[in-house]
Structure formats: structure tokens, C-alpha cells
Short mmCIF file of C-alpha atoms in Angstrom, two decimals:
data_model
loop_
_atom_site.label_atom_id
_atom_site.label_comp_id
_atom_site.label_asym_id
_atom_site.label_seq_id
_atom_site.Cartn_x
_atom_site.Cartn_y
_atom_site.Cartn_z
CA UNK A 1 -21.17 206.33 48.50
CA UNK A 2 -22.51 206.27 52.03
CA UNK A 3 -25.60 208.08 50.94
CA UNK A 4 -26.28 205.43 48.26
CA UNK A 5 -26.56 202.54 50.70
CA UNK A 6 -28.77 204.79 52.98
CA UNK A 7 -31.25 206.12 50.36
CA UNK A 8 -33.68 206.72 52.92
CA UNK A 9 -31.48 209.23 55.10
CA UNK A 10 -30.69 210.85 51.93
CA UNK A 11 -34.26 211.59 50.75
CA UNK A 12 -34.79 213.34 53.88
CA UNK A 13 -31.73 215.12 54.06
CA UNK A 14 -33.15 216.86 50.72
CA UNK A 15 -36.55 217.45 51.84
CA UNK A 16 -35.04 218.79 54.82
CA UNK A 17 -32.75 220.90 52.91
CA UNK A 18 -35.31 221.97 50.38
CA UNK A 19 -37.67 223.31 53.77
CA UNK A 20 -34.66 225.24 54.69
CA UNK A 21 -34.05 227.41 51.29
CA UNK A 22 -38.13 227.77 51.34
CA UNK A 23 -37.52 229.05 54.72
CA UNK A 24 -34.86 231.42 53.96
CA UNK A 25 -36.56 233.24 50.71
CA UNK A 26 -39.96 233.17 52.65
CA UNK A 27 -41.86 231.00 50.30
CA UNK A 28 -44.79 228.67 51.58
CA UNK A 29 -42.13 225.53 51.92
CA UNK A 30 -44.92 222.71 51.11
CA UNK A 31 -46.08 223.98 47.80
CA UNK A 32 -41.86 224.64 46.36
CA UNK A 33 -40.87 221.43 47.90
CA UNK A 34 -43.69 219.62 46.05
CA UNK A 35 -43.26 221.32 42.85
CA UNK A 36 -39.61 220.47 43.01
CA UNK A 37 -40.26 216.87 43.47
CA UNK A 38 -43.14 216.58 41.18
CA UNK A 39 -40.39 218.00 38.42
CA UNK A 40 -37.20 215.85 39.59
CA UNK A 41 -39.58 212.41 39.36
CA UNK A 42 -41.02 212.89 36.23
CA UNK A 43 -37.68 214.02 34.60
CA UNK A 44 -35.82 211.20 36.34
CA UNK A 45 -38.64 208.21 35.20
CA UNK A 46 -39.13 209.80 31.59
CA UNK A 47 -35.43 210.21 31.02
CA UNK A 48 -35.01 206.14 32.62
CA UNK A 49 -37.93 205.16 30.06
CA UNK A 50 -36.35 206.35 27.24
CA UNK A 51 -32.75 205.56 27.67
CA UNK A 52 -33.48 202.01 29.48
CA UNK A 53 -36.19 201.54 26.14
CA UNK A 54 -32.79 202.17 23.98
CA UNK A 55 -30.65 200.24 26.18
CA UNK A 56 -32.10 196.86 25.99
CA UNK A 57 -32.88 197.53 22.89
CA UNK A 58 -29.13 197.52 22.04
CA UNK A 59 -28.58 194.54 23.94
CA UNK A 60 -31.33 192.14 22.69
CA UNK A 61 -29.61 192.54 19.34
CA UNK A 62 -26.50 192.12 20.50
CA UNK A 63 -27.15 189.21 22.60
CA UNK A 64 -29.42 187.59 19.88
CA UNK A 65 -26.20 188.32 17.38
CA UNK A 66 -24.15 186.39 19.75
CA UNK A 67 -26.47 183.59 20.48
CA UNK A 68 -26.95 183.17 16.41
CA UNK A 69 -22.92 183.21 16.26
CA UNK A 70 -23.10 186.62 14.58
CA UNK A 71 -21.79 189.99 15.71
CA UNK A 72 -25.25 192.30 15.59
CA UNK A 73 -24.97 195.63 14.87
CA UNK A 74 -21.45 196.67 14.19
CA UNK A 75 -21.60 199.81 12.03
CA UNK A 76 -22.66 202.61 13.89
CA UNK A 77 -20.72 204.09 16.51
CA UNK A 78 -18.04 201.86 18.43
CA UNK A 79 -19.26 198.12 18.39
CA UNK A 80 -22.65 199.49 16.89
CA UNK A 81 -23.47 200.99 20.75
CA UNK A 82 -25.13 204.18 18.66
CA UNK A 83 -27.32 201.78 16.22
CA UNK A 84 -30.85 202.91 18.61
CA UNK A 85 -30.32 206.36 18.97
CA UNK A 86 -30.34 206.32 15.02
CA UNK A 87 -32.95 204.28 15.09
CA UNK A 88 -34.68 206.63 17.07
CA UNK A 89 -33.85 209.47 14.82
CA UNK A 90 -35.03 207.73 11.85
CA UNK A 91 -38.52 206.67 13.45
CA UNK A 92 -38.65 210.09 13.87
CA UNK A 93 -38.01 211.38 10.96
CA UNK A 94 -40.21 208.85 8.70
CA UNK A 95 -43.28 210.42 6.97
CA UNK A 96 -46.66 209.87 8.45
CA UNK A 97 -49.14 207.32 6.86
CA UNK A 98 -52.99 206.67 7.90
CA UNK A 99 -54.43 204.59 5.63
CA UNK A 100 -57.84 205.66 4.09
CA UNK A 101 -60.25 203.76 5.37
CA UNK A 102 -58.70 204.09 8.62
CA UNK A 103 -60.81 205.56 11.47
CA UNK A 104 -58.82 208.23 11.93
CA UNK A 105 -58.92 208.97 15.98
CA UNK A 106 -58.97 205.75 17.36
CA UNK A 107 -55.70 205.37 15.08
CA UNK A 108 -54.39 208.35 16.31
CA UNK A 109 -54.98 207.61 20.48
CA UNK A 110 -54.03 204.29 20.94
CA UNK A 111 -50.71 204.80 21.00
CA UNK A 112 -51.34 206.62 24.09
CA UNK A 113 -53.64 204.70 25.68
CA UNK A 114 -50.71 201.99 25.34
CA UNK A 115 -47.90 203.71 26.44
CA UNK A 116 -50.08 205.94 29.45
CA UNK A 117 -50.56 202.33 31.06
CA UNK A 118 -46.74 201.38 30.87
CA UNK A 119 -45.55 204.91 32.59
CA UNK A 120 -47.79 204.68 35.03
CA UNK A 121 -46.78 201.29 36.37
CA UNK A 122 -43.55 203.22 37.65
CA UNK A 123 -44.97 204.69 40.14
CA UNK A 124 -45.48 201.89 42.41
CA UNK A 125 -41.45 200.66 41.12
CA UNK A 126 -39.28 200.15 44.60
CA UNK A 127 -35.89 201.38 43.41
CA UNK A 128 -34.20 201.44 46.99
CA UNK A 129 -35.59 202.46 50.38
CA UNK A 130 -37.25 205.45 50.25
CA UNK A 131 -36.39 205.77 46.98
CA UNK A 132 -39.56 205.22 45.48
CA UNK A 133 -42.06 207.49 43.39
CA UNK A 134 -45.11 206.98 45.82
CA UNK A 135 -45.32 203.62 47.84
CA UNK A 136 -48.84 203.44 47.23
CA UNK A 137 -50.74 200.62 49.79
CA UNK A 138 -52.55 198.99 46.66
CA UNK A 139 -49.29 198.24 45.14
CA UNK A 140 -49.51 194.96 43.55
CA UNK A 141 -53.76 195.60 43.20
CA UNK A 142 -52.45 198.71 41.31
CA UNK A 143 -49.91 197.11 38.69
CA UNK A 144 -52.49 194.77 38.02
CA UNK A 145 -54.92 197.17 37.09
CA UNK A 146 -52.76 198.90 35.33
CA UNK A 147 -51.10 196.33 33.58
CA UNK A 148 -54.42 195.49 31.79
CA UNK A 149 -55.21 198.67 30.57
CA UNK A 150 -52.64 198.53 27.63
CA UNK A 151 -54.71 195.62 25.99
CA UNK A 152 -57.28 198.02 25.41
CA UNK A 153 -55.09 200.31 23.19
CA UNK A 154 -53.80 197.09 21.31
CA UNK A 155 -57.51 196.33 20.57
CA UNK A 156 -57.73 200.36 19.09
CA UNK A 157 -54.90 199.81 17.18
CA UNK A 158 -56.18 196.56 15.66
CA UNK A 159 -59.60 197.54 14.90
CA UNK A 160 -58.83 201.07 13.77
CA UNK A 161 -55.97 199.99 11.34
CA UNK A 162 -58.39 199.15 8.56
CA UNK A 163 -56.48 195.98 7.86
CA UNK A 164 -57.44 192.63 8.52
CA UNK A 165 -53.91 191.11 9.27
CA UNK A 166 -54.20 194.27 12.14
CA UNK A 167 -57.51 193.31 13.20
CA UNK A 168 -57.06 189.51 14.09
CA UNK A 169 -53.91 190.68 15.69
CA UNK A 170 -55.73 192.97 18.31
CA UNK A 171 -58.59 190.12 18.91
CA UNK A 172 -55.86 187.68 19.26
CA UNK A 173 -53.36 189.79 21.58
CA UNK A 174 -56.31 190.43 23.82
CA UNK A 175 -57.38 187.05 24.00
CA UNK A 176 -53.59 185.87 24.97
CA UNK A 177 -53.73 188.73 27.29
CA UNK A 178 -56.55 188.04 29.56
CA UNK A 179 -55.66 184.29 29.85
CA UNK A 180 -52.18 184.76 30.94
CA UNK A 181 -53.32 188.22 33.30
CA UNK A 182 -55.51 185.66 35.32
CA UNK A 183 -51.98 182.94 36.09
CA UNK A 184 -50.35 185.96 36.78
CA UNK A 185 -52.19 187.55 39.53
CA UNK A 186 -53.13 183.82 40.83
CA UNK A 187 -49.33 183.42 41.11
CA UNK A 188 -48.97 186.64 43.17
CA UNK A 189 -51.73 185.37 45.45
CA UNK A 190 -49.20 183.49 47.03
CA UNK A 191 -46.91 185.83 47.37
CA UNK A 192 -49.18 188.23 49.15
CA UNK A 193 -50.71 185.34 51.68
CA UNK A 194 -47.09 185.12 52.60
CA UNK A 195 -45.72 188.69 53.24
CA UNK A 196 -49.71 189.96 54.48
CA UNK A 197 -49.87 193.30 52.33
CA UNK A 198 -50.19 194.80 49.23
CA UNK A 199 -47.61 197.70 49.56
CA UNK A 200 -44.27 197.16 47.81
CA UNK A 201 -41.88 197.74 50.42
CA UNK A 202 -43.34 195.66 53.14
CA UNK A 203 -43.26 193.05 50.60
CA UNK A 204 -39.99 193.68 50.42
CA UNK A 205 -39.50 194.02 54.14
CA UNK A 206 -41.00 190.71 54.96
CA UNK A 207 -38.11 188.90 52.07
CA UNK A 208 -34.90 190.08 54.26
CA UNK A 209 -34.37 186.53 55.38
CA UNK A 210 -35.83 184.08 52.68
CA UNK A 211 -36.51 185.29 48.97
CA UNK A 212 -39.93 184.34 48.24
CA UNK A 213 -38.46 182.29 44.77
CA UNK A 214 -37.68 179.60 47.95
CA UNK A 215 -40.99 180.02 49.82
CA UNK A 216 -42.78 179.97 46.30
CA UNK A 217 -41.16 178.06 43.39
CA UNK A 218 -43.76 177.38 41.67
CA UNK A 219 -45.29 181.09 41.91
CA UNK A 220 -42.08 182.21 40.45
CA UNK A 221 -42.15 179.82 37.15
CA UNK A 222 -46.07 180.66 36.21
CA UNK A 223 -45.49 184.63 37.06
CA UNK A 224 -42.13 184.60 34.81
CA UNK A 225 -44.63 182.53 32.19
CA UNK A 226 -47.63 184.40 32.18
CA UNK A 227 -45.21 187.83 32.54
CA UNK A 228 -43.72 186.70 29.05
CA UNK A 229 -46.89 186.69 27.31
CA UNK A 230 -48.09 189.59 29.03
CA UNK A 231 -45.51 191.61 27.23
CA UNK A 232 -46.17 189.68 24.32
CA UNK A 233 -42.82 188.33 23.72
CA UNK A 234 -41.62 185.06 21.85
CA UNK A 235 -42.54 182.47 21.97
CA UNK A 236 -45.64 183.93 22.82
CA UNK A 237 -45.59 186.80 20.07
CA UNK A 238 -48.93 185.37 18.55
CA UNK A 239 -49.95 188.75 18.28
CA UNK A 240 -47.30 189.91 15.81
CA UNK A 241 -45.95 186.99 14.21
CA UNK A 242 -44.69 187.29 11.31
CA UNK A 243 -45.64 184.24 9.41
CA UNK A 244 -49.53 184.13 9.61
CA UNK A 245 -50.24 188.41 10.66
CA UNK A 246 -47.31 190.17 9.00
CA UNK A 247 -47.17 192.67 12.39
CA UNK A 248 -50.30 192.11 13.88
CA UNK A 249 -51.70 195.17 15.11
CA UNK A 250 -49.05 197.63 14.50
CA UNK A 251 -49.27 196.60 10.59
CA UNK A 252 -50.58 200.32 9.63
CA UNK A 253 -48.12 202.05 11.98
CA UNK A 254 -44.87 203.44 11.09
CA UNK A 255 -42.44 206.31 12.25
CA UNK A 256 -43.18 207.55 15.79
CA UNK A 257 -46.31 206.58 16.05
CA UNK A 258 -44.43 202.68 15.70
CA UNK A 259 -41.88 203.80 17.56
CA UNK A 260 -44.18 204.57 20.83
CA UNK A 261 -45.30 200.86 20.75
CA UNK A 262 -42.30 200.00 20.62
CA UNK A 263 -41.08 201.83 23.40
CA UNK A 264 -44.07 200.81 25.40
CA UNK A 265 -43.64 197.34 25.16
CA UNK A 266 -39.55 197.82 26.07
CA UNK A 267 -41.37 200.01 29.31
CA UNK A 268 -43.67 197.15 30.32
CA UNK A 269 -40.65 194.42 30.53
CA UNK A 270 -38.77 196.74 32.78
CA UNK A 271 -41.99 196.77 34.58
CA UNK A 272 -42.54 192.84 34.43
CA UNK A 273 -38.94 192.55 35.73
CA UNK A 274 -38.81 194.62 38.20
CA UNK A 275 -42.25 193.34 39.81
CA UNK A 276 -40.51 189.98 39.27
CA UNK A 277 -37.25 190.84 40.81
CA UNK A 278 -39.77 192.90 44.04
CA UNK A 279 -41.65 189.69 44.89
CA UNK A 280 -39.41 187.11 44.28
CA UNK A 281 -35.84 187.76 44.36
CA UNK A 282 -36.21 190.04 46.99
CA UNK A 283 -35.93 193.47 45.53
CA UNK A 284 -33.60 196.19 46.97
CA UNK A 285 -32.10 193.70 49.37
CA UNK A 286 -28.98 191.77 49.08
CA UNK A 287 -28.27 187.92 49.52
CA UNK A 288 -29.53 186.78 53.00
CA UNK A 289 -26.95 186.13 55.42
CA UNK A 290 -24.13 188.11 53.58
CA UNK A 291 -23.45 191.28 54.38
CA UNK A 292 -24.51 194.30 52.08
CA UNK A 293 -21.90 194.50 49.99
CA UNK A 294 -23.51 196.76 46.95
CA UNK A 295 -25.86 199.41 47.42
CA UNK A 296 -29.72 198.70 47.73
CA UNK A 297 -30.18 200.26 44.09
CA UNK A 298 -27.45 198.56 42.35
CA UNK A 299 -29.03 195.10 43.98
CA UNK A 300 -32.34 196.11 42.30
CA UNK A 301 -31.46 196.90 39.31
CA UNK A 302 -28.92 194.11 38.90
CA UNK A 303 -31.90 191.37 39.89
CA UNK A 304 -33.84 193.40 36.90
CA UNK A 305 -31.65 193.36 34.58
CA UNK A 306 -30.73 189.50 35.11
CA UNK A 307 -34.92 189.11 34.31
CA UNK A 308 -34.73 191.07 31.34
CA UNK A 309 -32.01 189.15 29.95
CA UNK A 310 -33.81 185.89 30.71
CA UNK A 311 -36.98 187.55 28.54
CA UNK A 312 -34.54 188.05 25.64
CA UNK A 313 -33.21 184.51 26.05
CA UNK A 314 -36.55 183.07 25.93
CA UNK A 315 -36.86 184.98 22.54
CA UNK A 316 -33.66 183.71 20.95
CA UNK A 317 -34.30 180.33 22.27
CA UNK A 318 -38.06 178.87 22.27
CA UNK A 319 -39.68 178.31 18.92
CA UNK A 320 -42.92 180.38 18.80
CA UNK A 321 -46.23 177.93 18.94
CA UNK A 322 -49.38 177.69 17.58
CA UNK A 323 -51.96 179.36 18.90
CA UNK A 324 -54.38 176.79 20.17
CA UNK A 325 -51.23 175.47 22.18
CA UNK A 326 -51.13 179.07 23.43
CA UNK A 327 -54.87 179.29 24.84
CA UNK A 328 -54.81 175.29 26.15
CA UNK A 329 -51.95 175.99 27.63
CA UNK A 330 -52.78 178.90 29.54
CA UNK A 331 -56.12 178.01 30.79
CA UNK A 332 -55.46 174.26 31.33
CA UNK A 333 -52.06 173.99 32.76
CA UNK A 334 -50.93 177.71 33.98
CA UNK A 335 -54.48 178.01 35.57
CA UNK A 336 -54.90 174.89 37.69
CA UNK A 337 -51.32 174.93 38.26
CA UNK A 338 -51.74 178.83 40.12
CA UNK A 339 -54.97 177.08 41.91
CA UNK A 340 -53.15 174.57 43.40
CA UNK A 341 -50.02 176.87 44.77
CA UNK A 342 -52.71 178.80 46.46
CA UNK A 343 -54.18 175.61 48.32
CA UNK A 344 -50.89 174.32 49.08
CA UNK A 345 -49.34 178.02 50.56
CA UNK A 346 -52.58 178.00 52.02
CA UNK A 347 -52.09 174.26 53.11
CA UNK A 348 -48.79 174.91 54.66
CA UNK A 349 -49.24 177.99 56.22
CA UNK A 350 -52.42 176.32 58.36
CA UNK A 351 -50.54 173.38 59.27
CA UNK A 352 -47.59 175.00 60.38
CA UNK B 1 -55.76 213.79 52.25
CA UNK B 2 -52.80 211.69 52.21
CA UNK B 3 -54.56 209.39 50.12
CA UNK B 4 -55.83 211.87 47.76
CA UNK B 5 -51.32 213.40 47.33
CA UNK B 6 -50.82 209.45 46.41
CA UNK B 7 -52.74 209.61 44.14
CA UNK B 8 -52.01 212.44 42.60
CA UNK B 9 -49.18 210.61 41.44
CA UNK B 10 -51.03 208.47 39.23
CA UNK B 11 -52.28 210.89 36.96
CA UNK B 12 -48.83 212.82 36.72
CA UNK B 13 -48.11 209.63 35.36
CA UNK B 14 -50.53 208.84 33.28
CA UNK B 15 -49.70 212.69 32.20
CA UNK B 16 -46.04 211.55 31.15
CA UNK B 17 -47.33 208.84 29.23
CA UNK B 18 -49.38 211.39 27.16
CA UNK B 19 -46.50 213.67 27.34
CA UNK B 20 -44.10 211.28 26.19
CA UNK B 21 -46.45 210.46 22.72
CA UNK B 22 -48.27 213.68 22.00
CA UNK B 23 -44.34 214.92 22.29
CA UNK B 24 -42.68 212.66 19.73
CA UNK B 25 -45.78 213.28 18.01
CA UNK B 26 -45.38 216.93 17.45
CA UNK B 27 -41.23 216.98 17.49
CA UNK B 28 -42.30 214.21 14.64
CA UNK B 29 -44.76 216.38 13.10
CA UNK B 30 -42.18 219.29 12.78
CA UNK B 31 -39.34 217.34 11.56
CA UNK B 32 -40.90 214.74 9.01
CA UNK B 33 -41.02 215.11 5.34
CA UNK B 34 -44.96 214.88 3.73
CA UNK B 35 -45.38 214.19 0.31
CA UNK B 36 -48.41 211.76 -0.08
CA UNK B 37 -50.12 209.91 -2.69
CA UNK B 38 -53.11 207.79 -2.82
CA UNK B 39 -51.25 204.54 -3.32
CA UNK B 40 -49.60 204.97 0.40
CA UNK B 41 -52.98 205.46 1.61
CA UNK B 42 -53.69 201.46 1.03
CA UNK B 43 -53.98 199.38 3.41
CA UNK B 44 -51.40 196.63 3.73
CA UNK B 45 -52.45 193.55 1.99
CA UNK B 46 -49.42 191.50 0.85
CA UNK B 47 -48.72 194.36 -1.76
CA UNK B 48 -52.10 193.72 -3.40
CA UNK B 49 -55.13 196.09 -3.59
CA UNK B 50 -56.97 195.49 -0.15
CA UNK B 51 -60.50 192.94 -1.23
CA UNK B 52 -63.56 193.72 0.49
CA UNK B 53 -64.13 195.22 4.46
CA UNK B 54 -61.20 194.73 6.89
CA UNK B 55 -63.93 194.77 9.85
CA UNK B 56 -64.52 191.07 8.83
CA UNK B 57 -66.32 188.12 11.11
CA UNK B 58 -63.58 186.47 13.76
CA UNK B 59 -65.13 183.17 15.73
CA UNK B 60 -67.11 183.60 18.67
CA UNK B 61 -64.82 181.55 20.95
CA UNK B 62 -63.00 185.23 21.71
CA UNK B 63 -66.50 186.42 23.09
CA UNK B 64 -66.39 183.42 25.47
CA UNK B 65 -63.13 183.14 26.19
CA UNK B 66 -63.56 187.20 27.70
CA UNK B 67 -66.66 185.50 29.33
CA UNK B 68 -64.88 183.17 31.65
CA UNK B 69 -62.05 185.69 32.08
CA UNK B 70 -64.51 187.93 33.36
CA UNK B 71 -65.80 184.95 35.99
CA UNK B 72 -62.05 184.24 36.86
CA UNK B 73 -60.87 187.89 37.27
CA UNK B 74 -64.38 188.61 39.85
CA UNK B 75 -62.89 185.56 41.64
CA UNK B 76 -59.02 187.54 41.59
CA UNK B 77 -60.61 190.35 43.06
CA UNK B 78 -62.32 188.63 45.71
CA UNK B 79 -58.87 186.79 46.85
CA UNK B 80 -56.82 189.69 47.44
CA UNK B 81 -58.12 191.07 50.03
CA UNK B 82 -58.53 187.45 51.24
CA UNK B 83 -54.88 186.44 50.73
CA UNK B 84 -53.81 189.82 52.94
CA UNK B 85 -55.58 189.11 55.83
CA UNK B 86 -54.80 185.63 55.73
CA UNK B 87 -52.43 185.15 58.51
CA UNK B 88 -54.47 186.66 61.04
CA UNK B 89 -57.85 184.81 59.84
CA UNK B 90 -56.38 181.16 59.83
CA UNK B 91 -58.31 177.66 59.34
CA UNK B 92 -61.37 179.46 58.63
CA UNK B 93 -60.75 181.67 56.21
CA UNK B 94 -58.79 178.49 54.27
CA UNK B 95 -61.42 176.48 54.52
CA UNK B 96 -64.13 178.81 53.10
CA UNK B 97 -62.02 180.05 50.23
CA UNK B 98 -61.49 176.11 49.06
CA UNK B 99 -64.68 175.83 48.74
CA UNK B 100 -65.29 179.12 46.96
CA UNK B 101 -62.24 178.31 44.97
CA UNK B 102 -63.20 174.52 44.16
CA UNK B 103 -67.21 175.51 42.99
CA UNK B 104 -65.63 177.55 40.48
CA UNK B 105 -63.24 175.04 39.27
CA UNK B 106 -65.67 172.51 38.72
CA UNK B 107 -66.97 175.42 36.35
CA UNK B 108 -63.79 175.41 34.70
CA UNK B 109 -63.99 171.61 34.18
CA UNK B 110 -67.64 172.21 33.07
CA UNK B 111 -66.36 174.19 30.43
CA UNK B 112 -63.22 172.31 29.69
CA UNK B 113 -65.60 169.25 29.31
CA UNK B 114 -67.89 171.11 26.67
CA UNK B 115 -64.73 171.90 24.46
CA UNK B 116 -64.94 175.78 25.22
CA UNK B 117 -61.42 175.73 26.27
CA UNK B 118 -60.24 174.13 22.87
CA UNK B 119 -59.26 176.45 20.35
CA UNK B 120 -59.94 175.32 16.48
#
């Protein structure tokens, strides 16, 4: 229990322990010790992808069930709690389909070039001191970049489809995406003039006596915005809405290759979340001026999880809109409004 | 050299992510049932037989939409570094990015003004 609070004493205690078995068998202790690490990362993220993916999966359904006055999925296992792992299975198990005229490889890669982007956010995630894949000093630079690679793979999947309900979908999501990408990184600008670096945990660091959601209201209400339609969820699911583009750019896909989109787009919320939770709600640490009364990683993940929910209460709430409303409002009221939180942090912090 | 173990990291990653859909693919692959037939092979068109190209004409307002994101995301790039060293740099620094900041706003209004910005 101890160890959990002190995450950083226990990642050494393993390197240190791991040096000491290298030592004893007489094997060149950097190159084990790395290997080892390399192994236990990946397995740990890819395993968290997957069974976070089905988790919230779970829970959007059973939350919208409950905020429609229904139960959601009942039937499979106890209280439905099995209903995604079938899912899963069948996805799996579903025949493959490429339509004709489809171009063939683009249809085939962009799944990857979707979810590639998602994974690779995580390794910048700050899960508890020390605790952390690589705590790279580009952080937030780096999830930006990142973070707009995916669009790309939506366009593949739009344009190779073949369809045209696919292709407007792609132009459309990528359109949404760049407008909202640019409120989102102004909103972070503020964030960074505040703490005075780009590296996650001295972000962090710099939030042990004021959240920046204080400091930076307004920063926190156009990142949660433009964060929404980054993932593309309601009511900014232009892309895929179901009225006007049947599914948008995943018309043409079924079974796994579906199901990767799928689990990509469950990946990047995490990832919007938890970058959410990092710079405003002060990530790993716990309530200023209380004492530390859960451990760092429990604090994180709650603070996550309590964004995630709001994402899936936005869905079940907000009516989706048009998409003119979407584009005017992103460039003429998300865009001035990140201009002017910059001048006024800027503003303030010059005064004062 | 510590730099270049970081970033290693990365493309592990980006490894996963290819690991994680070139595996469902093939677990998928040895798993599924196949038994096709040229109606499946359609694309979907409202359960009608697909009329004409799908690569059709969309409205140029995309193309400049990506232009001004382009203008916008130069000016992102030039403010982080900016909003890092901020602290240290002071009145200065402020003053010189409002200016930056405000000749490409009046840009933005430009554009605003000339209907660019309004989606039909």
C-alpha cells in the first residue's frame, strides 16, 4: 500500500533489483533491464487499451440506458457486464467485406494509421510519479502532434471506401478536426505560460497548490469543447451521423477492421481525459490543502474517469447540430475566445 | 543519447498500434467464415445499386478552410516556445506577441468579413 503512494521509490526499487539478478547471472545489466521494461510497458498499455476500450464501452451504454430511463444491456452475463467482450468476439468473428471498387490498400491501412496515433499518445500519459512510460520534454508539443495524425487515416478511410456517404464523411471529419485542433492547443497556451514547460510532470509539479481549472477557467471550458470534437463525439459526431451520412467514413467497414476504429476512438478519449485531468485538475495530485488520502494513481485515474463520464453525458444530453453551426462556431467563438485567454494570462501575469 | 532512448519509445508505440491491428487482423483472418458473392461487394447506397463515381466534387470551402488552418497552426507553433519562456522574458515578449497575435486576427476578420468563415 505504501509502495503505491510512493510510485517513484518503487520504480527504483525494481530497477535496482533487476541490476542485481543481471549482476548475479553475469549478464550485461543495461541491455536485460531494458528488454524487461520495454516488455512490461507495452504489455501493461496494450492490455489497459483494450480492457479500458471495453470498459467504457460497457458503461456508456449503461449510463445512456439509465439516463433514457431504461436498463441497457441486461442479457449477457450478470447485469449485461459481459455484453463487450461478446461484442468483441463477434467483431471478430464477422466475415470480411471490401467493396469492389474499393482501392484496396488504402482500405486496408487506415485502420492503422488511426489507431498507431491513439497508442502512441500513451507514452507521454502521467499515471503517478515516476510511473510514467517516458516523460518526454515535448510533452504537450508531442500529443499535439500526435493527436492530428489520426485525421489522416479518417481521410483514407473516407476516400478509399468507394462510397460517397464515406467520402463526405472523411472531408467533413477533417474539416471539424483542424478547426477544433487549433482552440485546443490555443487553450493549452495558457496553461503552459503558467507552469513554464512542456514536460508533463513539471506541469504537474507546478499544480500542487492551485489546479490550473482556477488559474484558467476559461482554458478549461474551450479544451473540454474542442477535446469533444476532437474525438468526434456528439453533439459534434458530424462525421458519422446517422441521419444525413449513414456512418460516415467507416460506412464500408465491418468486423475487426470496424472494430479497430472503434477501439481507437474509445483510446483517444482516455487520452483527451487524461490530458484534461494532467493540465487542469491537477493530475496525480490530490486536493490542495488536504492531506493525501488515496494514492497518486487512484487520484489520476479517478479525475479521468470523472472526464470520461462527462464526454458520455454530453452524448446523451446535447442534440447534435448542423454543420455550419459546427464550423461558425469553432472558428468564430472557440477561436477568439482562446485569443483572448492568452492576452489576458498574458495580461495578468505582466501586471502582477 | 538520452534523447535518442526517449524516443525510442515512440516508435515501440507506434509498433503496438500496428501490433494491436495487423493482430486482430490475422486472429480475424484465421477465425472468420468467407463465403462471398458479388452482391456484398456493393458499395453501400441506401440498399440500391451504387449510381455513377463515389470520388464525386465536394465545395471548395474545405480547401480554404485547411488554408487558414494551415496560417493558424504556423502561428501555434510559433507560441509554444513563446508561452514557455514566458515568465522569464516578461513585458517584452507580451508586447511583441500582441502584436504578432493581433496582425493575424485582423486576417481572421478579413476573412470572416469576405464570408469564408460561413459555411453554406
Amino acid at each position: 500500500m505504501q509502495l503505491l503512494f510512493d510510485t517513484q521509490q518503487l520504480v527504483n526499487n525494481i530497477q535496482h533489483w533487476l541490476a542485481g539478478t543481471c549482476e548475479l547471472y553475469h549478464l550485461p545489466p543495461c541491455l536485460v533491464v531494458t528488454c524487461i521494461a520495454i516488455a512490461v510497458a507495452l504489455a501493461l498499455i496494450g492490455g489497459f487499451i483494450s480492457v479500458n476500450a471495453m470498459m467504457v464501452v460497457l458503461a456508456e451504454r449503461k449510463i445512456a440506458g439509465y439516463m433514457q430511463d431504461r436498463l441497457g444491456p441486461m442479457r449477457v452475463g450478470p447485469y449485461g457486464i459481459l455484453q463487450t467482450a461478446a461484442d468483441a468476439v463477434k467483431l471478430l468473428l464477422k466475415e470480411n467485406i471490401v467493396p469492389k471498387i474499393a482501392d484496396k490498400w488504402v482500405f486496408f491501412l487506415a485502420p492503422v494509421v488511426v489507431m498507431s496515433p491513439a497508442v502512441m499518445a500513451y507514452v507521454v500519459l502521467p499515471w503517478s510519479p515516476g510511473l510514467i512510460v517516458c516523460d518526454l520534454n515535448l510533452g504537450v508539443v508531442y500529443l499535439m502532434a500526435v493527436g492530428s495524425i489520426g485525421v489522416i487515416g479518417i481521410i483514407m478511410a473516407g476516400w478509399s471506401s468507394g462510397n460517397k456517404y464515406s467520402l463526405l464523411g472523411g472531408i467533413r471529419s477533417s474539416a471539424q478536426i483542424v478547426s477544433y485542433e487549433l482552440a485546443m492547443s490555443l487553450a493549452v497556451i495558457g496553461v503552459l505560460m503558467l507552469a513554464g514547460s512542456l514536460k508533463m510532470s513539471d506541469i504537474i509539479g507546478a499544480q500542487q497548490d492551485c489546479w490550473y481549472i482556477i488559474k484558467q477557467p476559461l482554458a478549461f471550458i474551450l479544451f473540454i469543447i474542442a477535446a469533444t470534437a476532437e474525438c468526434n463525439r456528439a453533439p459534434f459526431d458530424l462525421p458519422e451521423a446517422e441521419s444525413e451520412l449513414i456512418a460516415g467514413f467507416h460506412t464500408e467497414y465491418g468486423g475487426i477492421k470496424f472494430a479497430m476504429f472503434f477501439l481507437a476512438e474509445y483510446a483517444n478519449m482516455f487520452v483527451a481525459s487524461a490530458v484534461c485531468a494532467t493540465l487542469f485538475l491537477g493530475g496525480w495530485n490530490g486536493i490542495p490543502g488536504l492531506p493525501m488520502i488515496l494514492p497518486p494513481i487512484v487520484w489520476f485515474l479517478l479525475k479521468t474517469y470523472l472526464i470520461v463520464f462527462l464526454f458520455i453525458w454530453f452524448r446523451w444530453t446535447y442534440p447534435r447540430i448542423r454543420v455550419d453551426q459546427l464550423m461558425g462556431f469553432g472558428w468564430k467563438v472557440l477561436l477568439p475566445l482562446a485569443f483572448l485567454n492568452i492576452g489576458l494570462t498574458g495580461l495578468v501575469m505582466v501586471l502582477i | 543519447m538520452k534523447l535518442l532512448a526517449d524516443y525510442m519509445w515512440v516508435v515501440l508505440f507506434m509498433g503496438l498500434g500496428m501490433l494491436f491491428v495487423f493482430g486482430g487482423y490475422i486472429t480475424s483472418w484465421l477465425i472468420r467464415p468467407s463465403k462471398p458473392s458479388s452482391k456484398k461487394l456493393f458499395t453501400y447506397e441506401c440498399g440500391e445499386v451504387p449510381v455513377g463515381s463515389s470520388w464525386v466534387q465536394f465545395n471548395i470551402r474545405y480547401y480554404l478552410f485547411a488554408l487558414i488552418f494551415v496560417i493558424f497552426d504556423v502561428e501555434v507553433a510559433f507560441l509554444f516556445p513563446w508561452a514557455v519562456v514566458f515568465k522569464e522574458l516578461g513585458l517584452v515578449a507580451f508586447v511583441e506577441m500582441m502584436i504578432f497575435m493581433a496582425i493575424l486576427l485582423v486576417g481572421l476578420l478579413y476573412a470572416w468579413r469576405k464570408g469564408i468563415l460561413k459555411w453554406m
